[in-house]
């Protein structure tokens, strides 16, 4: 499923502002609980501690198109791809994260992950709209 959170057009959350914020990996700590609790920079790399062990996180470079994808590379050679986009919607924007179901993932685990993403996106909405820091 797609989990989206729009920045309210009545609040200041221009697409460019959201794109600037989201294109900085250090800002994940302000909204992405699952990934950001342990996210740290080591030189040019970003490292996170996950239930599957330490992982390297690669982020799409800052771009004007609002493509904010990231990839989580695990020690076993597997990679989780996370498509993330921000698009203009009037004076505001919409942020869309597509949660892809991993091979072998149970329905229950997928629902849990979708709920987690929903909470993260709700937190991001509050941050972008200035309701939380």
Short mmCIF file of N, CA, C and O in Angstrom, two decimals:
data_model
loop_
_atom_site.label_atom_id
_atom_site.label_comp_id
_atom_site.label_asym_id
_atom_site.label_seq_id
_atom_site.Cartn_x
_atom_site.Cartn_y
_atom_site.Cartn_z
N UNK A 1 0.83 -1.19 0.00
CA UNK A 1 0.00 0.00 0.00
C UNK A 1 0.86 1.25 0.00
O UNK A 1 2.01 1.20 0.43
N UNK A 2 0.28 2.32 -0.44
CA UNK A 2 0.96 3.61 -0.36
C UNK A 2 0.50 4.30 0.91
O UNK A 2 -0.67 4.29 1.23
N UNK A 3 1.44 4.88 1.61
CA UNK A 3 1.13 5.61 2.82
C UNK A 3 1.55 7.05 2.54
O UNK A 3 2.70 7.31 2.23
N UNK A 4 0.58 7.98 2.62
CA UNK A 4 0.88 9.36 2.26
C UNK A 4 0.51 10.28 3.40
O UNK A 4 -0.38 9.99 4.17
N UNK A 5 1.19 11.41 3.43
CA UNK A 5 0.78 12.46 4.34
C UNK A 5 0.91 13.79 3.61
O UNK A 5 1.99 14.13 3.16
N UNK A 6 -0.18 14.49 3.42
CA UNK A 6 -0.06 15.79 2.76
C UNK A 6 0.30 16.87 3.78
O UNK A 6 -0.14 16.82 4.92
N UNK A 7 1.11 17.81 3.37
CA UNK A 7 1.30 19.02 4.16
C UNK A 7 0.09 19.88 3.88
O UNK A 7 -0.24 20.11 2.72
N UNK A 8 -0.58 20.31 4.89
CA UNK A 8 -1.80 21.09 4.69
C UNK A 8 -1.51 22.36 3.90
O UNK A 8 -0.60 23.10 4.24
N UNK A 9 -2.28 22.62 2.84
CA UNK A 9 -2.08 23.85 2.09
C UNK A 9 -2.26 25.11 2.94
O UNK A 9 -1.80 26.16 2.57
N UNK A 10 -2.93 24.99 4.08
CA UNK A 10 -3.13 26.16 4.93
C UNK A 10 -1.92 26.43 5.82
O UNK A 10 -1.85 27.43 6.49
N UNK A 11 -0.97 25.55 5.82
CA UNK A 11 0.24 25.70 6.62
C UNK A 11 1.41 25.90 5.68
O UNK A 11 1.38 25.51 4.53
N UNK A 12 2.48 26.47 6.19
CA UNK A 12 3.66 26.66 5.36
C UNK A 12 4.41 25.35 5.24
O UNK A 12 5.00 24.85 6.19
N UNK A 13 4.38 24.80 4.08
CA UNK A 13 5.12 23.58 3.81
C UNK A 13 5.30 23.46 2.30
O UNK A 13 4.76 22.58 1.65
N UNK A 14 6.00 24.41 1.76
CA UNK A 14 6.24 24.43 0.32
C UNK A 14 7.04 23.20 -0.09
O UNK A 14 7.86 22.69 0.68
N UNK A 15 6.83 22.76 -1.30
CA UNK A 15 7.51 21.58 -1.82
C UNK A 15 9.03 21.73 -1.72
O UNK A 15 9.72 20.81 -1.28
N UNK A 16 9.55 22.87 -2.09
CA UNK A 16 11.01 23.08 -2.05
C UNK A 16 11.53 22.97 -0.62
O UNK A 16 12.58 22.37 -0.37
N UNK A 17 10.78 23.52 0.33
CA UNK A 17 11.20 23.44 1.73
C UNK A 17 11.21 21.99 2.22
O UNK A 17 12.14 21.54 2.87
N UNK A 18 10.17 21.24 1.88
CA UNK A 18 10.11 19.83 2.27
C UNK A 18 11.23 19.04 1.60
O UNK A 18 11.87 18.20 2.24
N UNK A 19 11.49 19.29 0.33
CA UNK A 19 12.55 18.61 -0.39
C UNK A 19 13.91 18.91 0.24
O UNK A 19 14.72 18.00 0.43
N UNK A 20 14.15 20.17 0.57
CA UNK A 20 15.41 20.54 1.22
C UNK A 20 15.58 19.79 2.54
O UNK A 20 16.65 19.26 2.84
N UNK A 21 14.52 19.76 3.34
CA UNK A 21 14.57 19.09 4.64
C UNK A 21 14.82 17.59 4.48
O UNK A 21 15.69 17.01 5.14
N UNK A 22 14.06 16.96 3.59
CA UNK A 22 14.14 15.51 3.43
C UNK A 22 15.42 15.06 2.74
O UNK A 22 15.82 13.90 2.88
N UNK A 23 16.07 15.93 2.00
CA UNK A 23 17.29 15.54 1.29
C UNK A 23 18.51 15.54 2.20
O UNK A 23 19.60 15.16 1.76
N UNK A 24 18.34 15.90 3.46
CA UNK A 24 19.43 15.88 4.43
C UNK A 24 19.27 14.67 5.35
O UNK A 24 18.39 14.67 6.22
N UNK A 25 20.09 13.64 5.17
CA UNK A 25 19.93 12.42 5.96
C UNK A 25 19.88 12.65 7.47
O UNK A 25 19.15 11.95 8.18
N UNK A 26 20.60 13.63 7.98
CA UNK A 26 20.60 13.88 9.42
C UNK A 26 19.20 14.24 9.93
O UNK A 26 18.88 13.99 11.10
N UNK A 27 18.34 14.77 9.07
CA UNK A 27 16.99 15.13 9.49
C UNK A 27 16.08 13.93 9.70
O UNK A 27 15.02 14.06 10.30
N UNK A 28 16.49 12.75 9.23
CA UNK A 28 15.67 11.56 9.46
C UNK A 28 15.45 11.32 10.94
O UNK A 28 14.43 10.78 11.35
N UNK A 29 16.39 11.75 11.78
CA UNK A 29 16.26 11.57 13.22
C UNK A 29 15.05 12.30 13.79
O UNK A 29 14.56 11.95 14.86
N UNK A 30 14.56 13.31 13.08
CA UNK A 30 13.43 14.09 13.55
C UNK A 30 12.08 13.47 13.22
O UNK A 30 11.06 13.92 13.74
N UNK A 31 12.07 12.45 12.35
CA UNK A 31 10.76 11.91 11.96
C UNK A 31 10.74 10.41 11.70
O UNK A 31 9.70 9.79 11.87
N UNK A 32 11.82 9.81 11.27
CA UNK A 32 11.82 8.39 10.88
C UNK A 32 12.33 7.52 12.02
O UNK A 32 13.49 7.14 12.05
N UNK A 33 11.46 7.21 12.95
CA UNK A 33 11.85 6.50 14.17
C UNK A 33 12.62 5.22 13.89
O UNK A 33 13.67 4.99 14.48
N UNK A 34 12.13 4.39 13.02
CA UNK A 34 12.75 3.09 12.79
C UNK A 34 14.17 3.18 12.28
O UNK A 34 15.07 2.49 12.75
N UNK A 35 14.40 4.02 11.32
CA UNK A 35 15.72 4.13 10.72
C UNK A 35 16.62 5.06 11.51
O UNK A 35 17.81 4.81 11.67
N UNK A 36 16.06 6.12 12.02
CA UNK A 36 16.89 7.20 12.52
C UNK A 36 17.40 7.03 13.95
O UNK A 36 18.33 7.72 14.34
N UNK A 37 16.84 6.14 14.71
CA UNK A 37 17.28 6.02 16.10
C UNK A 37 18.78 5.76 16.19
O UNK A 37 19.43 6.18 17.14
N UNK A 38 19.34 5.05 15.22
CA UNK A 38 20.76 4.72 15.28
C UNK A 38 21.53 5.25 14.08
O UNK A 38 22.71 4.93 13.94
N UNK A 39 20.91 6.05 13.24
CA UNK A 39 21.57 6.55 12.03
C UNK A 39 22.72 7.49 12.39
O UNK A 39 22.55 8.42 13.16
N UNK A 40 23.88 7.18 11.85
CA UNK A 40 25.06 8.02 12.10
C UNK A 40 25.90 8.08 10.84
O UNK A 40 25.90 7.17 10.02
N UNK A 41 26.62 9.17 10.72
CA UNK A 41 27.48 9.35 9.55
C UNK A 41 28.90 8.94 9.90
O UNK A 41 29.43 9.31 10.94
N UNK A 42 29.49 8.16 9.01
CA UNK A 42 30.90 7.77 9.11
C UNK A 42 31.55 8.13 7.79
O UNK A 42 31.39 7.39 6.81
N UNK A 43 32.23 9.26 7.75
CA UNK A 43 32.80 9.74 6.50
C UNK A 43 31.68 10.05 5.53
O UNK A 43 30.78 10.82 5.83
N UNK A 44 31.71 9.42 4.37
CA UNK A 44 30.67 9.63 3.35
C UNK A 44 29.50 8.66 3.51
O UNK A 44 28.51 8.77 2.81
N UNK A 45 29.61 7.71 4.42
CA UNK A 45 28.59 6.68 4.59
C UNK A 45 27.66 6.99 5.74
O UNK A 45 28.05 7.62 6.72
N UNK A 46 26.43 6.49 5.62
CA UNK A 46 25.47 6.55 6.71
C UNK A 46 25.23 5.12 7.18
O UNK A 46 25.00 4.22 6.37
N UNK A 47 25.31 4.92 8.49
CA UNK A 47 25.21 3.59 9.09
C UNK A 47 24.03 3.58 10.05
O UNK A 47 23.81 4.54 10.79
N UNK A 48 23.28 2.47 10.06
CA UNK A 48 22.17 2.30 11.00
C UNK A 48 22.25 0.91 11.61
O UNK A 48 22.66 -0.05 10.95
N UNK A 49 21.87 0.81 12.87
CA UNK A 49 21.76 -0.48 13.53
C UNK A 49 20.32 -0.94 13.33
O UNK A 49 19.39 -0.20 13.62
N UNK A 50 20.14 -2.14 12.82
CA UNK A 50 18.80 -2.67 12.55
C UNK A 50 18.63 -4.01 13.25
O UNK A 50 19.62 -4.59 13.74
N UNK A 51 17.42 -4.55 13.30
CA UNK A 51 17.23 -5.89 13.87
C UNK A 51 18.05 -6.95 13.14
O UNK A 51 18.34 -8.00 13.69
N UNK A 52 18.44 -6.67 11.89
CA UNK A 52 19.25 -7.61 11.11
C UNK A 52 20.74 -7.28 11.22
O UNK A 52 21.54 -7.83 10.48
N UNK A 53 21.11 -6.39 12.12
CA UNK A 53 22.50 -6.00 12.29
C UNK A 53 22.77 -4.65 11.66
O UNK A 53 21.86 -3.95 11.21
N UNK A 54 24.04 -4.29 11.61
CA UNK A 54 24.43 -3.01 11.06
C UNK A 54 24.17 -2.97 9.56
O UNK A 54 24.39 -3.96 8.85
N UNK A 55 23.70 -1.82 9.08
CA UNK A 55 23.39 -1.66 7.66
C UNK A 55 23.90 -0.31 7.19
O UNK A 55 23.97 0.65 7.96
N UNK A 56 24.25 -0.25 5.92
CA UNK A 56 24.63 1.01 5.28
C UNK A 56 23.40 1.57 4.58
O UNK A 56 22.68 0.84 3.91
N UNK A 57 23.16 2.85 4.76
CA UNK A 57 22.01 3.49 4.14
C UNK A 57 22.52 4.47 3.08
O UNK A 57 23.35 5.33 3.38
N UNK A 58 22.04 4.29 1.86
CA UNK A 58 22.40 5.18 0.75
C UNK A 58 21.19 6.05 0.42
O UNK A 58 20.07 5.55 0.35
N UNK A 59 21.44 7.32 0.21
CA UNK A 59 20.38 8.27 -0.08
C UNK A 59 20.55 8.84 -1.48
O UNK A 59 21.67 9.12 -1.90
N UNK A 60 19.43 9.03 -2.18
CA UNK A 60 19.48 9.71 -3.47
C UNK A 60 20.06 11.10 -3.25
O UNK A 60 19.76 11.75 -2.24
N UNK A 61 20.89 11.57 -4.18
CA UNK A 61 21.43 12.93 -4.02
C UNK A 61 20.32 13.97 -4.13
O UNK A 61 19.29 13.74 -4.78
N UNK A 62 20.52 15.11 -3.50
CA UNK A 62 19.57 16.22 -3.57
C UNK A 62 19.28 16.52 -5.03
O UNK A 62 20.19 16.61 -5.85
N UNK A 63 18.01 16.63 -5.37
CA UNK A 63 17.62 16.94 -6.74
C UNK A 63 16.36 17.79 -6.72
O UNK A 63 15.65 17.85 -5.72
N UNK A 64 16.10 18.45 -7.81
CA UNK A 64 14.97 19.37 -7.90
C UNK A 64 13.64 18.67 -8.15
O UNK A 64 12.59 19.30 -8.14
N UNK A 65 13.68 17.36 -8.34
CA UNK A 65 12.48 16.61 -8.70
C UNK A 65 11.76 15.99 -7.51
O UNK A 65 10.71 15.36 -7.67
N UNK A 66 12.30 16.12 -6.30
CA UNK A 66 11.67 15.56 -5.12
C UNK A 66 11.81 14.06 -4.98
O UNK A 66 11.06 13.43 -4.27
N UNK A 67 12.80 13.49 -5.67
CA UNK A 67 13.08 12.06 -5.54
C UNK A 67 14.03 11.89 -4.36
O UNK A 67 15.17 12.36 -4.39
N UNK A 68 13.56 11.24 -3.33
CA UNK A 68 14.29 11.12 -2.06
C UNK A 68 14.47 9.66 -1.66
O UNK A 68 14.50 9.32 -0.48
N UNK A 69 14.59 8.81 -2.65
CA UNK A 69 14.71 7.38 -2.39
C UNK A 69 15.93 7.08 -1.53
O UNK A 69 16.90 7.83 -1.51
N UNK A 70 15.85 5.97 -0.82
CA UNK A 70 17.02 5.48 -0.10
C UNK A 70 17.02 3.95 -0.12
O UNK A 70 16.01 3.31 -0.37
N UNK A 71 18.22 3.42 0.07
CA UNK A 71 18.46 1.98 0.02
C UNK A 71 19.16 1.59 1.30
O UNK A 71 20.11 2.24 1.74
N UNK A 72 18.70 0.50 1.90
CA UNK A 72 19.32 -0.02 3.13
C UNK A 72 20.01 -1.32 2.75
O UNK A 72 19.37 -2.29 2.36
N UNK A 73 21.35 -1.31 2.82
CA UNK A 73 22.17 -2.46 2.43
C UNK A 73 22.61 -3.22 3.68
O UNK A 73 23.28 -2.65 4.55
N UNK A 74 22.23 -4.49 3.75
CA UNK A 74 22.54 -5.31 4.91
C UNK A 74 23.80 -6.14 4.67
O UNK A 74 24.19 -6.39 3.53
N UNK A 75 24.40 -6.59 5.76
CA UNK A 75 25.65 -7.36 5.69
C UNK A 75 25.48 -8.66 4.90
O UNK A 75 26.44 -9.14 4.30
N UNK A 76 24.26 -9.22 4.86
CA UNK A 76 24.05 -10.48 4.14
C UNK A 76 23.94 -10.27 2.63
O UNK A 76 23.71 -11.21 1.88
N UNK A 77 24.07 -9.02 2.18
CA UNK A 77 24.00 -8.71 0.76
C UNK A 77 22.62 -8.28 0.28
O UNK A 77 22.46 -7.86 -0.86
N UNK A 78 21.62 -8.37 1.13
CA UNK A 78 20.28 -7.94 0.73
C UNK A 78 20.15 -6.42 0.84
O UNK A 78 20.86 -5.77 1.60
N UNK A 79 19.22 -5.89 0.07
CA UNK A 79 18.97 -4.45 0.05
C UNK A 79 17.47 -4.21 0.11
O UNK A 79 16.70 -4.88 -0.57
N UNK A 80 17.07 -3.25 0.93
CA UNK A 80 15.69 -2.81 0.98
C UNK A 80 15.64 -1.44 0.31
O UNK A 80 16.37 -0.52 0.70
N UNK A 81 14.79 -1.32 -0.71
CA UNK A 81 14.62 -0.08 -1.46
C UNK A 81 13.40 0.65 -0.93
O UNK A 81 12.33 0.05 -0.77
N UNK A 82 13.56 1.94 -0.63
CA UNK A 82 12.47 2.74 -0.08
C UNK A 82 12.23 3.94 -1.00
O UNK A 82 12.95 4.94 -0.92
N UNK A 83 11.23 3.86 -1.89
CA UNK A 83 10.90 5.01 -2.73
C UNK A 83 10.20 6.10 -1.90
O UNK A 83 9.22 5.82 -1.20
N UNK A 84 10.73 7.30 -1.96
CA UNK A 84 10.19 8.43 -1.21
C UNK A 84 10.14 9.63 -2.14
O UNK A 84 11.13 9.92 -2.82
N UNK A 85 8.99 10.30 -2.20
CA UNK A 85 8.82 11.43 -3.11
C UNK A 85 8.13 12.58 -2.39
O UNK A 85 7.31 12.37 -1.51
N UNK A 86 8.46 13.79 -2.82
CA UNK A 86 7.72 14.98 -2.41
C UNK A 86 7.31 15.71 -3.68
O UNK A 86 8.12 15.91 -4.58
N UNK A 87 6.02 16.03 -3.77
CA UNK A 87 5.49 16.72 -4.94
C UNK A 87 4.66 17.91 -4.50
O UNK A 87 4.02 17.89 -3.43
N UNK A 88 4.68 18.94 -5.32
CA UNK A 88 3.90 20.15 -5.03
C UNK A 88 2.42 19.84 -5.11
O UNK A 88 1.96 19.05 -5.93
N UNK A 89 1.65 20.50 -4.22
CA UNK A 89 0.19 20.43 -4.24
C UNK A 89 -0.30 21.80 -3.80
O UNK A 89 -0.42 22.07 -2.61
N UNK A 90 -0.54 22.67 -4.77
CA UNK A 90 -0.91 24.04 -4.44
C UNK A 90 0.25 24.72 -3.75
O UNK A 90 1.39 24.63 -4.20
N UNK A 91 -0.03 25.37 -2.62
CA UNK A 91 1.02 26.03 -1.85
C UNK A 91 1.75 25.05 -0.94
O UNK A 91 2.75 25.41 -0.32
N UNK A 92 1.24 23.84 -0.84
CA UNK A 92 1.84 22.83 0.02
C UNK A 92 2.49 21.73 -0.79
O UNK A 92 2.95 21.94 -1.91
N UNK A 93 2.52 20.55 -0.21
CA UNK A 93 3.13 19.42 -0.89
C UNK A 93 2.53 18.12 -0.37
O UNK A 93 1.81 18.12 0.62
N UNK A 94 2.84 17.05 -1.06
CA UNK A 94 2.49 15.71 -0.59
C UNK A 94 3.76 14.89 -0.56
O UNK A 94 4.58 14.95 -1.49
N UNK A 95 3.92 14.14 0.50
CA UNK A 95 5.06 13.23 0.65
C UNK A 95 4.50 11.81 0.54
O UNK A 95 3.53 11.47 1.22
N UNK A 96 5.10 11.02 -0.34
CA UNK A 96 4.65 9.65 -0.55
C UNK A 96 5.81 8.69 -0.33
O UNK A 96 6.87 8.85 -0.93
N UNK A 97 5.62 7.72 0.53
CA UNK A 97 6.57 6.65 0.73
C UNK A 97 5.87 5.36 0.31
O UNK A 97 4.78 5.05 0.81
N UNK A 98 6.47 4.65 -0.63
CA UNK A 98 5.89 3.38 -1.07
C UNK A 98 6.57 2.25 -0.31
O UNK A 98 7.79 2.09 -0.38
N UNK A 99 5.78 1.52 0.45
CA UNK A 99 6.29 0.40 1.23
C UNK A 99 6.19 -0.85 0.37
O UNK A 99 5.10 -1.28 0.02
N UNK A 100 7.33 -1.39 0.02
CA UNK A 100 7.38 -2.59 -0.80
C UNK A 100 7.44 -3.81 0.10
O UNK A 100 8.22 -3.86 1.06
N UNK A 101 6.63 -4.79 -0.21
CA UNK A 101 6.61 -6.03 0.59
C UNK A 101 7.83 -6.87 0.24
O UNK A 101 8.08 -7.18 -0.93
N UNK A 102 8.57 -7.26 1.25
CA UNK A 102 9.77 -8.07 1.05
C UNK A 102 9.39 -9.54 0.82
O UNK A 102 8.38 -10.02 1.34
N UNK A 103 10.20 -10.26 0.07
CA UNK A 103 9.93 -11.69 -0.15
C UNK A 103 9.83 -12.43 1.19
O UNK A 103 10.63 -12.22 2.09
N UNK A 104 8.81 -13.26 1.29
CA UNK A 104 8.64 -14.06 2.49
C UNK A 104 8.02 -13.33 3.68
O UNK A 104 7.83 -13.91 4.74
N UNK A 105 7.68 -12.06 3.52
CA UNK A 105 7.13 -11.28 4.62
C UNK A 105 5.68 -11.70 4.87
O UNK A 105 4.88 -11.78 3.94
N UNK A 106 5.35 -11.95 6.13
CA UNK A 106 3.99 -12.34 6.48
C UNK A 106 3.04 -11.14 6.35
O UNK A 106 3.48 -9.98 6.39
N UNK A 107 1.76 -11.45 6.24
CA UNK A 107 0.75 -10.39 6.20
C UNK A 107 0.83 -9.53 7.45
O UNK A 107 0.74 -8.31 7.39
N UNK A 108 1.00 -10.19 8.60
CA UNK A 108 1.06 -9.47 9.88
C UNK A 108 2.25 -8.52 9.92
O UNK A 108 2.12 -7.36 10.31
N UNK A 109 3.42 -8.98 9.52
CA UNK A 109 4.61 -8.14 9.53
C UNK A 109 4.45 -6.97 8.56
O UNK A 109 4.86 -5.84 8.86
N UNK A 110 3.86 -7.23 7.40
CA UNK A 110 3.64 -6.16 6.43
C UNK A 110 2.70 -5.11 7.01
O UNK A 110 2.95 -3.90 6.88
N UNK A 111 1.63 -5.53 7.68
CA UNK A 111 0.72 -4.58 8.33
C UNK A 111 1.43 -3.79 9.41
O UNK A 111 1.23 -2.57 9.54
N UNK A 112 2.29 -4.44 10.19
CA UNK A 112 3.07 -3.75 11.22
C UNK A 112 3.98 -2.69 10.60
O UNK A 112 4.07 -1.57 11.11
N UNK A 113 4.66 -3.07 9.52
CA UNK A 113 5.55 -2.11 8.84
C UNK A 113 4.75 -0.93 8.28
O UNK A 113 5.18 0.22 8.37
N UNK A 114 3.59 -1.21 7.70
CA UNK A 114 2.75 -0.14 7.14
C UNK A 114 2.29 0.81 8.25
O UNK A 114 2.28 2.04 8.07
N UNK A 115 1.93 0.27 9.42
CA UNK A 115 1.53 1.11 10.55
C UNK A 115 2.70 1.97 11.01
O UNK A 115 2.52 3.16 11.33
N UNK A 116 3.89 1.39 11.05
CA UNK A 116 5.08 2.13 11.47
C UNK A 116 5.35 3.28 10.50
O UNK A 116 5.60 4.41 10.91
N UNK A 117 5.29 2.99 9.21
CA UNK A 117 5.49 4.03 8.20
C UNK A 117 4.44 5.13 8.36
O UNK A 117 4.75 6.32 8.28
N UNK A 118 3.21 4.75 8.62
CA UNK A 118 2.15 5.73 8.83
C UNK A 118 2.46 6.66 10.00
O UNK A 118 2.26 7.87 9.92
N UNK A 119 2.96 6.08 11.10
CA UNK A 119 3.33 6.92 12.26
C UNK A 119 4.49 7.84 11.91
O UNK A 119 4.49 9.02 12.30
N UNK A 120 5.49 7.31 11.18
CA UNK A 120 6.62 8.15 10.78
C UNK A 120 6.16 9.30 9.89
O UNK A 120 6.61 10.45 10.05
N UNK A 121 5.28 9.02 8.94
CA UNK A 121 4.82 10.08 8.04
C UNK A 121 3.95 11.10 8.77
O UNK A 121 4.01 12.29 8.47
N UNK A 122 3.18 10.66 9.73
CA UNK A 122 2.40 11.60 10.54
C UNK A 122 3.34 12.51 11.33
O UNK A 122 3.10 13.72 11.45
N UNK A 123 4.41 11.94 11.87
CA UNK A 123 5.42 12.74 12.58
C UNK A 123 6.08 13.73 11.62
O UNK A 123 6.28 14.89 11.95
N UNK A 124 6.42 13.26 10.42
CA UNK A 124 7.02 14.14 9.42
C UNK A 124 6.10 15.30 9.10
O UNK A 124 6.53 16.45 9.01
N UNK A 125 4.82 15.04 8.96
CA UNK A 125 3.84 16.09 8.68
C UNK A 125 3.88 17.14 9.78
O UNK A 125 3.93 18.35 9.50
N UNK A 126 3.89 16.71 11.04
CA UNK A 126 3.95 17.66 12.16
C UNK A 126 5.24 18.47 12.13
O UNK A 126 5.23 19.68 12.36
N UNK A 127 6.34 17.81 11.82
CA UNK A 127 7.64 18.51 11.76
C UNK A 127 7.63 19.55 10.65
O UNK A 127 8.01 20.71 10.85
N UNK A 128 7.19 19.15 9.46
CA UNK A 128 7.19 20.07 8.31
C UNK A 128 6.23 21.23 8.51
O UNK A 128 6.47 22.33 8.02
N UNK A 129 5.15 21.01 9.25
CA UNK A 129 4.19 22.06 9.48
C UNK A 129 4.50 22.88 10.73
O UNK A 129 3.73 23.75 11.13
N UNK A 130 5.65 22.58 11.35
CA UNK A 130 6.09 23.37 12.49
C UNK A 130 5.42 23.04 13.80
O UNK A 130 5.53 23.80 14.76
N UNK A 131 4.75 21.90 13.88
CA UNK A 131 4.06 21.52 15.12
C UNK A 131 4.96 20.72 16.05
O UNK A 131 4.62 20.51 17.19
N UNK A 132 6.08 20.20 15.53
CA UNK A 132 6.98 19.39 16.35
C UNK A 132 8.39 19.64 15.89
O UNK A 132 8.62 20.08 14.77
N UNK A 133 9.33 19.36 16.76
CA UNK A 133 10.74 19.47 16.38
C UNK A 133 11.46 18.22 16.72
O UNK A 133 10.98 17.38 17.43
#
